[in-house]
Amino acid sequence: MESLEGHDWSGWRKWNRLLAIHMVLLLLLGFFGGSPAEAQEVQVQGFISDETSGEALRGANVVLRDSVEDRYGAVTNEQGYYVINDVPPGRYEFRISFVGYSTYRDSLILDESVVRNIQLTPSEERLGEVVIASERGAAHLEAGLQEIEARDLERIPTPGPSGDLAGYLQALPSVVSMGDRGGQLFVRGGTPSQNLVLVDGSLIYQPFHILGFFSAFPEDLVSEVELHAGGFGARYTGRVSSVVDVQMRGGNNQQFEGQASLGPFLTSLQVEGPLKKGELSFLGSTRHSVIEQTAPELIGQELPMKFSDSFGKVQYAGDNYRCSASTMHTYDRGRVDVERERDFRWGNVVIGGRCAGFTPGSEVFSEVNAGITHAFNSIGDEAFRRSSRTWRLNVDAHFTHSLGETALSPSGETTVTWGMHGRRDVMEYDLREKFQGLRSAKSILLNAGAHLGTEITFREEFELNPSVALTWAFEYGGSVEPRFRMAWRPWGEGAPEVNAAAGLYQQTITGISDERDAGSVFTAWVPAPIEGRSVRAIHGLLGAQHQFDRFGFTVEGYYKQLNNLSVPIWSAVARFTTELTLADGKVYGVDTRAEYEHGPFYGYLGYGYMWMLYTTAQESFGQWLGEPIQQYHPPHDRRHQLKAVGGLDFGRLEARTRWQFGSGLPYTQPFGFDSMIFWPGIREHPASDFGTPRVLFEKPYRGRLPPYHRLDVSVEYAISFPFARMTLQVGGINVYNRTNLFYYDVFSLRRVNQLPLTPFFSVNLETH
Amino acid sequence: MCLGIGGISSGCEVEFDPLAENEQHYSIAGYLDVEADMQFVRVERLRDSLSFDTKSVEATVSVERVASGETWTWRDSVFDLGPRRRVHNFWSTKRLFPRETYRFSVQGSEARASSATVTLPDTFPDPELISFPPCLRRVMRCERQIRVEVDDTIDKLAAVRADYHYTDAEGGRRECVGTGHVDHLDDARQTDEGLVISFDWWEDLGEFTASGPLVTVDVFVAAGGPGWPEREEAIEIREEELFLPGNRSNVEGGVGFLGGIASKTVNAFPLRSCASSES
């Protein structure tokens, strides 16, 4: 059993220093040890975008081929940018291909470096069969990293006309949700406050809505999402578990479009169009829930939940840079337990700006982000409200040097990425003893940091990506966080691939919540609440994947070690206030996914196994349970998850289904209740004092709630008009009406169930 | 798995009982007081919810004097101690004797039983009021110290407490509307001559909130039986620790603590009991 006095990090520190020295040497080799570029060699670079909307296309293949079939190629990044270095002058076939678009072909005579910005035309193929062998899809998992496109979100039946990231994430075997409400997602054992969610590069604290099918990221607004379930690189700092990096799309810079939708859960309105055709666009969207009004008719019971979100973005696409400014606002209010008079409220405001581009002739691609984030969170009513508020000002810059062939990658490529950030966080809370010892306070935390990494490719077989993050949080000290990622394709492209990742992670700003109470989604953000200790984690991942023609399969094992977690202590007193204590955690598990797509059929099956254990010391455990140190499985330790998604797409008619199974979550079993007469000093007497109500618990989290499973279905039919397209959707949540338990209120011996069979019908009207 | 038409039409019920089964049946809390005319003990069934009601405990409560085997049954009453605070206390007027051992038993149906065995302490002389305030207002002429002495040592001191009875905000009525208790177990000194208790009532007023002027002050002294924890232990015990199930419990087949005590109260100001004036 490990000491709870703190993990011994001295070994790590030494290793960190060594790694930092090696990183610098590696960079020097990269910069100066590479093959000296021939004077006459040239460079081709530019942006690739969609012709009809101007949207950047990530993952497009750009190839130059000469008469003797020598090939020079690149793949576009998230901004649609590509660069091909070290090209000898001459005549080339210039070819750009991307799934769902007509292949672009041109002839280039290169005698000097050029910029080529190309717009691809969507093909009919986009609506038909799509070859799964792209680097997307649920079964494409590279050491914890999954790239998610908007069309992936569409595959999940969602009670609204479009898909949503929340629904999609819950269909992954690496993500645990406590139920269909509360908006709390746990990724491979990490708690919601350990997940870093970014919208266009800016932090957003709690973007998942109170009704679990929805988030601030609907399919219509999302361009793409990078989900790092662990093992992420040094660009991301400040969270120890996972990263959800969401790129929102910009407005159409070619033509005006709009859409409106109406359903029993929410209504939405969206407009977009060019402010200057081909260059400057806008996009605005607003959504408001109506389930509070429709639930009594729909399911015959009250559902006092309300949520809304709005998003706006202005985007400029220049010849060699792209800039955008965006704003997002979300609001949630409601009761997780309908019968309990306890309202939760939370909201986010994010205002951010981003510029990314290059100087023609330079191998450097630059990106600068600036953002302001505000979030609030409260529980209770006007008379007695606990609340937490936080503000963040963030500026970060990232630079990618494409070095082409170097001494480190004689027949491959080397890129070096580095960057820096500065953050100012203000956290304010008024907890009224929710967490005893933390009542009300205001904290300001200044944080600065940098990251440095390189990606080296050897003959397309090996990709190595070591990186290191250096952060300094004033008052809490600095940290050196080495990270490492790799991919190995022993049989070349298109053959099975092995991926691995490892890293050290640190989180100073911690979200504390009462994990004893599954019905509470209140989180207070505080800097290192116990003894100034930051949460630390070590990740290790190893996986393999293979993409056949229409079939993809991946299996990945992971391990996370978590230290200095703030968890509530256990006490028998029946009250919702608690003290906090430190805990260490261990998580390991396996994700297995298979995906098949052929013709109109799509199918996906995912199985996740997870085992996690917290170890914590509590003085009173000794008297209660015989030992002062206890180990327990925390309440989000869902051991088995099986998730299946199916779909049929006949163009106008689409059918979707999702079935999910989860084994029971741990809970602490009570064996009775009484009122404690405080006898020391004979301060209470049964004839005159009621005593203090107490719940008599067994050892923490030794019981398991029953497993849950649920089937959701939807069918859509599209009707086209000359200038518009109407989509009608009908479906149901929990179609076999299982009374899935959300949690059990031990104080009242009352079960709180998830949604019963919930039919829905929605209409979406979209102009084009 | 419940699928199919039947499941859809009727719903797919999932039964779940969150309570763990174990061999603990009743909670017993209170004191057997050798000096009291009437004994009260709280008895609760463990598997009821926190929202207590007046549902019968459905058990027979009896006490056996171990030395003689004499056994008698206690009576059940519902006490209304405030809004949604109705509880079952069992009571008896039968006299208890010092240094005797009693077994308190709760016998329910289906072999559900809990019991606690308690030995009562010896009695001690009446506490004597040595100094007391002439008035109960925070002015200089009102003596701050209250001093009480017991002319004998007490083997195991269980409680020394000042009980401040106060009236309502207007102060017009002389009836007590509330009581503030201040613990002085730590302020009691055992000397060769006996027990000396001295404390500052001005300081005590900061320990509780009274809605109106003070009416009377009583000093409560109790001795504990052999099963009562030592004084230092009782002073230092933490609330979280005390509340843990089974901790410091002397109940077999259940939880709680039944103490054996001998208690006496002396009136410190005015020299009459507020409670007696009410009655």
Coordinates of C-alpha atoms in Angstrom, one line a residue, chain A residues 350-720:
Chain A
V350 CA -16.5 32.0 -23.4
I351 CA -15.1 34.8 -25.6
G352 CA -12.1 33.8 -27.7
G353 CA -10.0 34.7 -30.7
R354 CA -7.7 32.7 -32.8
C355 CA -5.3 33.4 -35.6
A356 CA -3.3 30.8 -37.5
G357 CA -1.1 31.1 -40.5
F358 CA 2.3 31.1 -42.1
T359 CA 4.7 33.4 -43.8
P360 CA 5.2 32.3 -47.4
G361 CA 8.5 30.5 -47.8
S362 CA 8.8 29.8 -44.1
E363 CA 8.5 26.3 -42.7
V364 CA 6.8 27.7 -39.5
F365 CA 3.1 27.5 -39.0
S366 CA 1.9 29.7 -36.1
E367 CA -1.2 29.8 -34.0
V368 CA -2.2 32.3 -31.4
N369 CA -5.3 32.0 -29.1
A370 CA -6.7 34.4 -26.6
G371 CA -9.7 33.9 -24.5
I372 CA -11.8 34.9 -21.5
T373 CA -13.8 32.2 -19.7
H374 CA -16.3 32.6 -16.9
A375 CA -18.3 29.8 -15.2
F376 CA -20.7 29.7 -12.3
N377 CA -22.2 26.9 -10.4
S378 CA -24.7 26.9 -7.6
I379 CA -27.0 24.8 -5.5
G380 CA -29.9 25.7 -3.3
D381 CA -32.5 28.5 -3.4
E382 CA -32.3 32.2 -3.0
A383 CA -32.4 31.9 0.8
F384 CA -29.6 29.4 1.1
R385 CA -27.4 29.1 -1.9
R386 CA -23.9 27.7 -2.2
S387 CA -22.0 29.0 -5.2
S388 CA -18.8 28.9 -7.0
R389 CA -17.6 31.3 -9.7
T390 CA -14.4 31.4 -11.8
W391 CA -12.9 33.6 -14.4
R392 CA -9.9 32.8 -16.7
L393 CA -7.9 35.0 -19.0
N394 CA -5.8 33.0 -21.3
V395 CA -3.2 33.7 -24.0
D396 CA -1.3 31.0 -25.7
A397 CA 0.8 30.6 -28.9
H398 CA 2.0 27.5 -30.7
F399 CA 4.6 27.2 -33.5
T400 CA 5.2 24.2 -35.7
H401 CA 8.4 23.9 -37.7
S402 CA 8.2 21.4 -40.6
L403 CA 11.8 20.4 -41.1
G404 CA 11.3 17.7 -43.7
E405 CA 14.1 15.2 -43.7
T406 CA 16.7 15.5 -41.0
A407 CA 19.5 13.4 -39.6
L408 CA 16.9 12.0 -37.2
S409 CA 14.5 11.0 -40.0
P410 CA 16.6 10.3 -43.1
S411 CA 13.7 9.1 -45.1
G412 CA 11.0 10.6 -43.1
E413 CA 10.0 13.9 -41.6
T414 CA 10.6 15.9 -38.5
T415 CA 8.5 18.6 -37.1
V416 CA 9.2 20.5 -34.0
T417 CA 6.4 22.1 -32.0
W418 CA 6.8 24.6 -29.2
G419 CA 4.6 27.1 -27.5
M420 CA 3.9 29.1 -24.4
H421 CA 0.9 30.2 -22.4
G422 CA -0.1 32.7 -19.7
R423 CA -3.2 32.4 -17.6
R424 CA -4.9 34.3 -14.8
D425 CA -7.5 32.4 -12.9
V426 CA -9.8 34.0 -10.3
M427 CA -11.9 31.6 -8.3
E428 CA -14.5 32.7 -5.8
Y429 CA -16.7 30.5 -3.7
D430 CA -19.3 30.7 -1.0
L431 CA -19.8 27.2 0.2
R432 CA -21.5 27.7 3.6
E433 CA -19.8 24.7 5.0
K434 CA -20.6 22.4 2.1
F435 CA -17.0 21.4 2.4
Q436 CA -16.2 22.1 6.0
G437 CA -13.2 24.3 6.4
L438 CA -13.9 25.9 2.9
R439 CA -16.5 28.5 3.4
S440 CA -16.1 31.6 1.3
A441 CA -12.9 32.9 -0.3
K442 CA -11.4 34.4 -3.4
S443 CA -8.2 33.1 -4.9
I444 CA -6.2 34.4 -7.8
L445 CA -3.8 32.1 -9.5
L446 CA -1.2 33.2 -12.1
N447 CA 0.1 30.5 -14.3
A448 CA 2.7 30.5 -17.1
G449 CA 4.2 27.7 -19.1
A450 CA 5.7 26.4 -22.2
H451 CA 5.9 23.2 -24.2
L452 CA 8.3 21.7 -26.5
G453 CA 8.0 18.6 -28.6
T454 CA 9.0 16.9 -31.8
E455 CA 7.4 14.5 -34.1
I456 CA 9.7 12.3 -36.0
T457 CA 8.6 9.9 -38.7
F458 CA 10.9 7.1 -40.0
R459 CA 10.0 5.6 -43.4
E460 CA 6.3 5.8 -42.5
E461 CA 6.8 2.9 -40.0
F462 CA 7.6 4.8 -36.9
E463 CA 6.3 8.0 -35.5
L464 CA 7.8 9.2 -32.3
N465 CA 6.4 12.2 -30.5
P466 CA 8.3 13.1 -27.3
S467 CA 7.3 16.4 -25.6
V468 CA 7.6 18.2 -22.4
A469 CA 5.5 20.8 -20.6
L470 CA 6.9 23.3 -18.2
T471 CA 4.4 25.1 -16.0
W472 CA 4.7 27.5 -13.2
A473 CA 1.8 28.3 -10.9
F474 CA 2.7 31.1 -8.6
E475 CA 2.5 30.1 -4.9
Y476 CA 2.2 26.5 -5.9
G477 CA 5.5 26.1 -7.7
G478 CA 6.5 24.6 -11.0
S479 CA 6.3 21.3 -12.7
V480 CA 8.1 19.5 -15.5
E481 CA 5.8 17.1 -17.3
P482 CA 7.4 14.8 -19.8
R483 CA 5.1 13.1 -22.3
F484 CA 5.7 10.5 -25.0
R485 CA 3.6 9.2 -27.8
M486 CA 4.5 6.7 -30.6
A487 CA 3.0 4.8 -33.4
W488 CA 4.6 1.7 -35.1
R489 CA 3.4 0.2 -38.4
P490 CA 5.7 -2.8 -38.8
W491 CA 4.0 -3.8 -42.0
G492 CA 3.6 -0.3 -43.4
E493 CA 0.6 1.8 -44.2
G494 CA -2.8 0.0 -44.2
A495 CA -1.5 -2.8 -41.9
P496 CA -2.0 -3.2 -38.2
E497 CA -0.6 -0.4 -36.1
V498 CA 0.7 -0.4 -32.6
N499 CA 0.4 2.8 -30.5
A500 CA 1.7 3.7 -27.1
A501 CA 1.8 6.8 -24.9
A502 CA 2.9 7.7 -21.5
G503 CA 3.2 11.0 -19.5
L504 CA 3.2 12.9 -16.3
Y505 CA 0.4 15.4 -15.6
Q506 CA -0.4 18.0 -13.0
Q507 CA -3.5 19.9 -12.1
T508 CA -3.5 22.8 -9.6
I509 CA -7.0 24.1 -10.0
T510 CA -9.3 21.3 -8.7
G511 CA -13.0 20.9 -8.9
I512 CA -14.3 19.5 -5.6
S513 CA -17.6 17.8 -5.5
D514 CA -19.4 15.5 -3.1
E515 CA -19.0 12.1 -4.6
R516 CA -21.0 10.6 -1.8
D517 CA -24.1 12.2 -3.4
A518 CA -24.8 10.9 -6.9
G519 CA -27.6 13.5 -7.2
S520 CA -25.3 16.4 -6.6
V521 CA -23.6 18.0 -9.7
F522 CA -22.3 21.0 -7.8
T523 CA -18.6 21.6 -8.3
A524 CA -16.5 24.2 -6.6
W525 CA -13.3 25.3 -8.3
V526 CA -10.4 25.9 -5.9
P527 CA -6.6 25.9 -6.2
A528 CA -5.1 22.8 -4.5
P529 CA -7.6 22.7 -1.5
I530 CA -5.6 20.4 0.8
E531 CA -2.2 21.4 2.0
G532 CA -1.5 23.2 -1.3
R533 CA -1.0 19.8 -3.0
S534 CA -1.7 19.7 -6.7
V535 CA -3.3 16.6 -8.3
R536 CA -0.8 14.5 -10.2
A537 CA -1.2 11.7 -12.6
I538 CA 0.9 9.2 -14.6
H539 CA -0.6 7.7 -17.7
G540 CA 0.5 4.6 -19.7
L541 CA -1.3 3.4 -22.8
L542 CA -0.7 0.6 -25.3
G543 CA -3.0 -0.4 -28.1
A544 CA -3.3 -1.8 -31.5
Q545 CA -5.6 -1.1 -34.4
H546 CA -6.3 -2.4 -37.9
Q547 CA -8.4 -0.8 -40.6
F548 CA -9.6 -3.2 -43.2
D549 CA -11.5 -2.1 -46.2
R550 CA -14.8 -1.6 -44.5
F551 CA -14.0 -2.9 -41.1
G552 CA -12.0 -1.3 -38.3
F553 CA -10.9 -2.8 -35.1
T554 CA -9.0 -1.5 -32.2
V555 CA -8.0 -2.6 -28.7
E556 CA -6.2 -0.4 -26.2
G557 CA -5.1 -0.9 -22.6
Y558 CA -4.5 1.9 -20.2
Y559 CA -3.3 2.6 -16.7
K560 CA -3.6 5.9 -14.7
Q561 CA -2.1 6.6 -11.4
L562 CA -3.7 9.6 -9.6
N563 CA -2.2 11.3 -6.5
N564 CA -3.5 14.0 -4.2
L565 CA -7.2 13.7 -5.1
S566 CA -9.6 15.7 -2.9
V567 CA -12.3 13.4 -1.7
P568 CA -15.0 13.8 1.0
I569 CA -14.5 12.0 4.2
W570 CA -17.1 9.5 5.4
S571 CA -19.1 10.2 8.4
A572 CA -22.3 8.7 9.8
V573 CA -23.9 12.1 10.4
A574 CA -26.8 12.6 8.0
R575 CA -25.9 15.9 6.4
F576 CA -24.7 17.2 3.1
T577 CA -21.6 18.9 4.4
T578 CA -18.3 17.2 4.6
E579 CA -14.6 17.6 5.2
L580 CA -12.1 16.8 2.5
T581 CA -9.2 14.4 2.7
L582 CA -6.5 13.3 0.3
A583 CA -6.7 10.1 -1.7
D584 CA -4.6 8.3 -4.3
G585 CA -6.2 6.4 -7.2
K586 CA -5.3 3.7 -9.6
V587 CA -7.2 3.0 -12.8
Y588 CA -6.7 0.4 -15.5
G589 CA -8.8 -0.9 -18.2
V590 CA -9.3 -2.0 -21.8
D591 CA -11.2 -0.4 -24.6
T592 CA -12.2 -2.6 -27.6
R593 CA -14.1 -1.3 -30.5
A594 CA -15.2 -2.7 -33.9
E595 CA -16.8 -0.6 -36.7
Y596 CA -18.3 -1.7 -40.0
E597 CA -19.7 0.3 -42.8
H598 CA -20.9 -1.0 -46.1
G599 CA -23.5 0.6 -48.4
P600 CA -26.3 2.1 -46.3
F601 CA -25.3 0.1 -43.2
Y602 CA -23.3 1.3 -40.3
G603 CA -22.5 -0.7 -37.2
Y604 CA -20.3 -0.1 -34.2
L605 CA -19.7 -2.2 -31.1
G606 CA -17.6 -1.1 -28.1
Y607 CA -16.7 -2.9 -24.9
G608 CA -14.9 -1.2 -22.1
Y609 CA -13.5 -2.8 -18.9
M610 CA -12.4 -0.5 -16.1
W611 CA -11.1 -1.1 -12.6
M612 CA -10.3 1.7 -10.3
L613 CA -9.4 2.0 -6.7
Y614 CA -9.0 4.9 -4.3
T615 CA -6.9 4.7 -1.2
T616 CA -7.5 7.2 1.5
A617 CA -6.6 7.6 5.2
Q618 CA -9.1 8.8 7.7
E619 CA -8.5 8.8 11.4
S620 CA -12.0 7.6 12.3
F621 CA -11.8 4.7 9.9
G622 CA -9.7 3.0 12.6
Q623 CA -12.5 2.9 15.1
W624 CA -15.2 2.3 12.5
L625 CA -13.7 -0.2 10.2
G626 CA -10.6 -1.5 12.0
E627 CA -8.0 0.1 9.8
P628 CA -7.2 3.8 9.4
I629 CA -6.5 3.4 5.7
Q630 CA -9.4 2.3 3.4
Q631 CA -9.4 1.3 -0.2
Y632 CA -12.6 1.6 -2.2
H633 CA -14.0 1.7 -5.7
P634 CA -15.3 5.2 -6.3
P635 CA -18.8 5.8 -7.4
H636 CA -17.9 6.1 -11.1
D637 CA -16.1 2.7 -11.3
R638 CA -18.4 1.2 -13.9
R639 CA -16.6 -2.1 -14.4
H640 CA -18.2 -3.2 -17.7
Q641 CA -19.7 -1.2 -20.5
L642 CA -21.1 -2.5 -23.8
K643 CA -22.3 -0.1 -26.4
A644 CA -23.7 -0.7 -29.8
V645 CA -24.7 1.7 -32.5
G646 CA -26.4 0.9 -35.8
G647 CA -27.7 2.8 -38.7
L648 CA -29.2 2.6 -42.1
D649 CA -28.9 5.4 -44.5
F650 CA -31.0 5.5 -47.7
G651 CA -30.4 9.1 -48.5
R652 CA -33.7 10.6 -47.7
L653 CA -34.6 8.0 -45.1
E654 CA -32.3 7.2 -42.2
A655 CA -32.7 5.0 -39.2
R656 CA -30.5 4.9 -36.2
T657 CA -30.3 2.9 -33.0
R658 CA -28.1 2.8 -29.9
W659 CA -28.1 0.3 -27.2
Q660 CA -25.9 0.6 -24.1
F661 CA -25.3 -1.6 -21.1
G662 CA -23.4 -0.6 -18.0
S663 CA -22.7 -2.8 -14.9
G664 CA -23.7 -1.4 -11.6
L665 CA -21.9 1.6 -10.0
P666 CA -20.5 1.3 -6.5
Y667 CA -22.5 2.8 -3.6
T668 CA -22.2 2.8 0.1
Q669 CA -24.8 0.5 1.7
P670 CA -26.6 1.7 4.7
F671 CA -27.9 -0.9 7.2
G672 CA -30.1 1.4 9.2
F673 CA -30.8 4.9 10.6
D674 CA -31.2 6.3 14.1
S675 CA -30.8 9.5 16.1
M676 CA -27.7 9.8 18.1
I677 CA -28.1 11.1 21.6
F678 CA -24.9 13.0 22.4
W679 CA -23.9 11.4 25.6
P680 CA -20.4 12.8 26.4
G681 CA -21.0 15.4 29.1
I682 CA -24.7 14.2 29.1
R683 CA -25.4 17.1 26.8
E684 CA -28.5 15.5 25.4
H685 CA -31.3 13.5 27.0
P686 CA -33.8 11.3 25.1
A687 CA -36.7 13.0 26.9
S688 CA -35.8 16.5 25.8
D689 CA -33.6 16.2 22.8
F690 CA -34.3 14.8 19.3
G691 CA -30.6 13.9 18.8
T692 CA -28.7 14.0 15.6
P693 CA -30.0 11.8 12.7
R694 CA -27.4 9.5 11.4
V695 CA -27.0 7.0 8.6
L696 CA -25.4 3.7 9.7
F697 CA -23.1 2.8 6.8
E698 CA -21.2 -0.3 5.9
K699 CA -17.7 0.1 4.5
P700 CA -17.6 2.8 1.8
Y701 CA -18.7 1.8 -1.7
R702 CA -19.0 -2.0 -1.0
G703 CA -22.4 -2.3 -2.6
R704 CA -23.3 -2.1 -6.3
L705 CA -26.3 -0.5 -7.9
P706 CA -28.2 -2.7 -10.4
P707 CA -26.8 -2.6 -14.0
Y708 CA -28.6 -0.4 -16.5
H709 CA -29.3 -0.8 -20.2
R710 CA -31.3 1.3 -22.6
L711 CA -32.2 1.3 -26.3
D712 CA -32.8 4.5 -28.2
V713 CA -34.0 4.6 -31.8
S714 CA -34.8 7.3 -34.3
V715 CA -36.0 7.5 -37.9
E716 CA -35.5 10.6 -40.1
Y717 CA -37.1 11.4 -43.4
A718 CA -35.9 14.4 -45.5
I719 CA -38.1 16.3 -47.9
S720 CA -36.4 18.6 -50.4

